[in-house]
Amino acid sequence: MTETKTGQAKQTVSKSSAPRIRVGVTYYPEHWGKARLGIDIPLMREAGIQIVRMGEFAWSRLEPSEGRYDFSWLEEAVNAFGQAGISVVLGTPTAAPPAWFHQKYDVYPRDEWKRPLGFGTRLQRCLNHPVMRESSRRITEAMARHFGHNPFVEAWQTDNELTQNYCYCDYCAKAFREWLADKYGSLDNLNRAWGTVFWSQEYSDWEQIPLPWFAKCGMAHNPSLQLDYRRFQSDATVTFQQEQVNILRCLCPGQKITHNIMGLNDSMDYFALAADWDFAAWDNYPITPWGENGMRVPLGHDVTRGMKNRAFWIMEEQAGITGWEMMGPQTEPGQIRAWAWQAVSHGAETILFFRWRSCLYGTEQYWHGILNHDGVPRRHFQEVKQLAKEFGELSPFLSGAEVRSDVAIVHDADQHYGYHIQPQVRGMGLWDQILRFYTPLWRWGVNVDLVSPAADFSPYRLVILPGWYILSDEFADKVRQYVSRGGTVVMNPRTGVKNIDNVCVQIPLPGLLRDVAGITVAEYSPMAEKVGSVQFRDQNTASISVWADQLLLDTAEPFAWYRDSIYAGKPAVTCNDFGKGKAWYCGTFGDEGFYHIFLKQILNECGISSWDGLPKGTSVRTLYREGKRYTILVNLEGQEKQLSLPGDWKMLLGEQGLNTLTLKAYGIAVLESDRS
Ligand code: GAL
């Protein structure tokens, strides 16, 4: 293994005055009653639990009938936890409005057929409905007045896992038209921007503009309307949260505000939602009945850290078997501890397991907690106890440590929306594109920041722009400046295809970035699963699929050529010197071997070091603090792994010392070395 790290861009892992890494749980006092609190609190203390989240689904108990609040039971729980040294996150309960509320008010969201999505589960509310908005403000204010000065309440979680408000009701239609009028100023502007002359869709009255309702034979609406609909509903969700945040900021001085995002959910603009939080948090379930999340776990950590560029929390961490009607696999001994350490290695500072105890009733009976239905502490409890002890022991070293990255991957909601609206070909989804770059970098232990287009690129040596499909003038200029000042960018197929109205540009691709890339896309070939191959400059070959751009060299040099298909012999990957920097254009999607050759070349040229020879399934991340470097290795698999490590390091946590290291099944090692 070789390693010569040269860290640059930094993300602060902790800014609090008493930083610590710690363990918590979600707890539902309304499910268990007061008597059980007397058993659970001592058990939590024994396990080393330092924080609980409560209240996020308890609206029917907090406001049993309209305007009649009862906070006594929650306050009792908050105080009992607080007095036991366990701090509290309170959730606003707006993800599950009660039955009495729906009986009185029809705030149900409508689907594309305008059918109401009624009572019986949760999220059955339209975030644009005026009554829902008002009720959300009311319950938030009542809770905030009650708990805003409670010393044990450390933070608030707004709602729960907010995603796009895909609702098609009349309130949404009205709000959408107002949003459009505000954006475009006139129907002429809107008609021009959207190209409504296509299929005679020119609007002469705002009232004529539809939502993307179900249409004849399920045909797709204008892509420009679809893009604006998504932006509008994202804004609506942001405003919905903002109304809660404004109340909490005013009435709860000193208490922090966050939200639990669904990781890689891309139905809304999470960067915009994050603007109102003090720190970011996400819900991490590596293995569910629906499959293993694999690389989406570390990517989810980095995406979440990128929301605020600082330490984040796991608001829900998998505690055991997950499942509703069907169950996922049992977690193996050590696995939940390994996942938690993996989160810390990506910059998480507080990890709350979901949930303390499996619920006896309701839809989520089989989403298992640390304790099972019988409430008896067993294996998972012991694992959490061990983890909390380790976190306590290592906090003096790891709290306040920073993730430093030389590499940024840029993503934003518009790009996600663009590929959802028109996937074009199988395999082109933006997360898939991102993972093609992210996976090898992760395997080589290279820290990566997932940043928004508004981020400062100057600290990064390498900026990757996976499929930057909807390209604005401003962003193209920003990339141009970054490269001309010495930065390196990597572009993918479909760069610059659309303007910000989701209309195809009428200049050769890659559109506004053509001069930077130094190539012209002469034509392209959607390949989907069809496999082809390329040959690199060093004669190595690799497989490709999904897409192939035929590239004409303007000023760029070729780095790989197609070996087969109608493009045989034509450049597939190029590199262009632009100002003081370099722009790589990758006209296709490759297999693992492809990215090994392609990315290693770029890392070498950028002077970014990487680890070689790490056993598969081993996570290696590096944190930095006060002249020291902390390398956290996590074995994510059930087989023992052997590694040899260069350099001088001290083992703070781990199974074995000297210059070789054994990682047992799901084993962890934390190494300290001097920063070089
Ligand atoms: C999360 C959600 C929790 C719980 C959990 C298990 O997505 O935030 O409330 O539902 O999944 O299903």
XYZ file of N, CA and C in Angstrom, residues 334 337-338 633-637 655 663-669:
48
model
N -21.186 -7.350 15.076
C -20.219 -6.282 14.774
C -20.647 -5.368 13.638
N -21.961 -1.794 14.598
C -20.811 -1.001 15.107
C -19.955 -0.534 13.928
N -19.735 -1.429 12.965
C -18.899 -1.069 11.802
C -19.554 0.074 11.018
N -10.003 2.728 9.600
C -10.229 1.594 8.694
C -11.412 0.790 9.210
N -12.310 0.459 8.322
C -13.487 -0.320 8.720
C -13.620 -1.495 7.760
N -13.666 -2.681 8.337
C -13.931 -3.868 7.518
C -15.454 -4.035 7.429
N -16.001 -3.833 6.245
C -17.457 -3.872 6.085
C -17.955 -5.274 5.761
N -17.059 -6.236 5.838
C -17.450 -7.595 5.491
C -17.158 -8.567 6.632
N -7.158 -4.277 16.545
C -6.894 -5.615 17.046
C -5.412 -5.945 17.169
N -7.726 -6.839 10.341
C -9.079 -6.346 10.603
C -9.965 -7.576 10.690
N -10.480 -7.840 11.889
C -11.371 -8.993 12.029
C -12.657 -8.723 11.264
N -13.537 -9.709 11.197
C -14.839 -9.509 10.555
C -15.493 -8.265 11.161
N -15.897 -7.342 10.346
C -16.493 -6.061 10.775
C -15.606 -5.325 11.784
N -14.307 -5.521 11.661
C -13.374 -4.901 12.604
C -13.059 -3.447 12.248
N -12.564 -2.738 13.273
C -12.247 -1.314 13.128
C -10.796 -1.100 13.542
N -10.130 -0.171 12.898
C -8.843 0.291 13.420
C -8.809 1.807 13.294
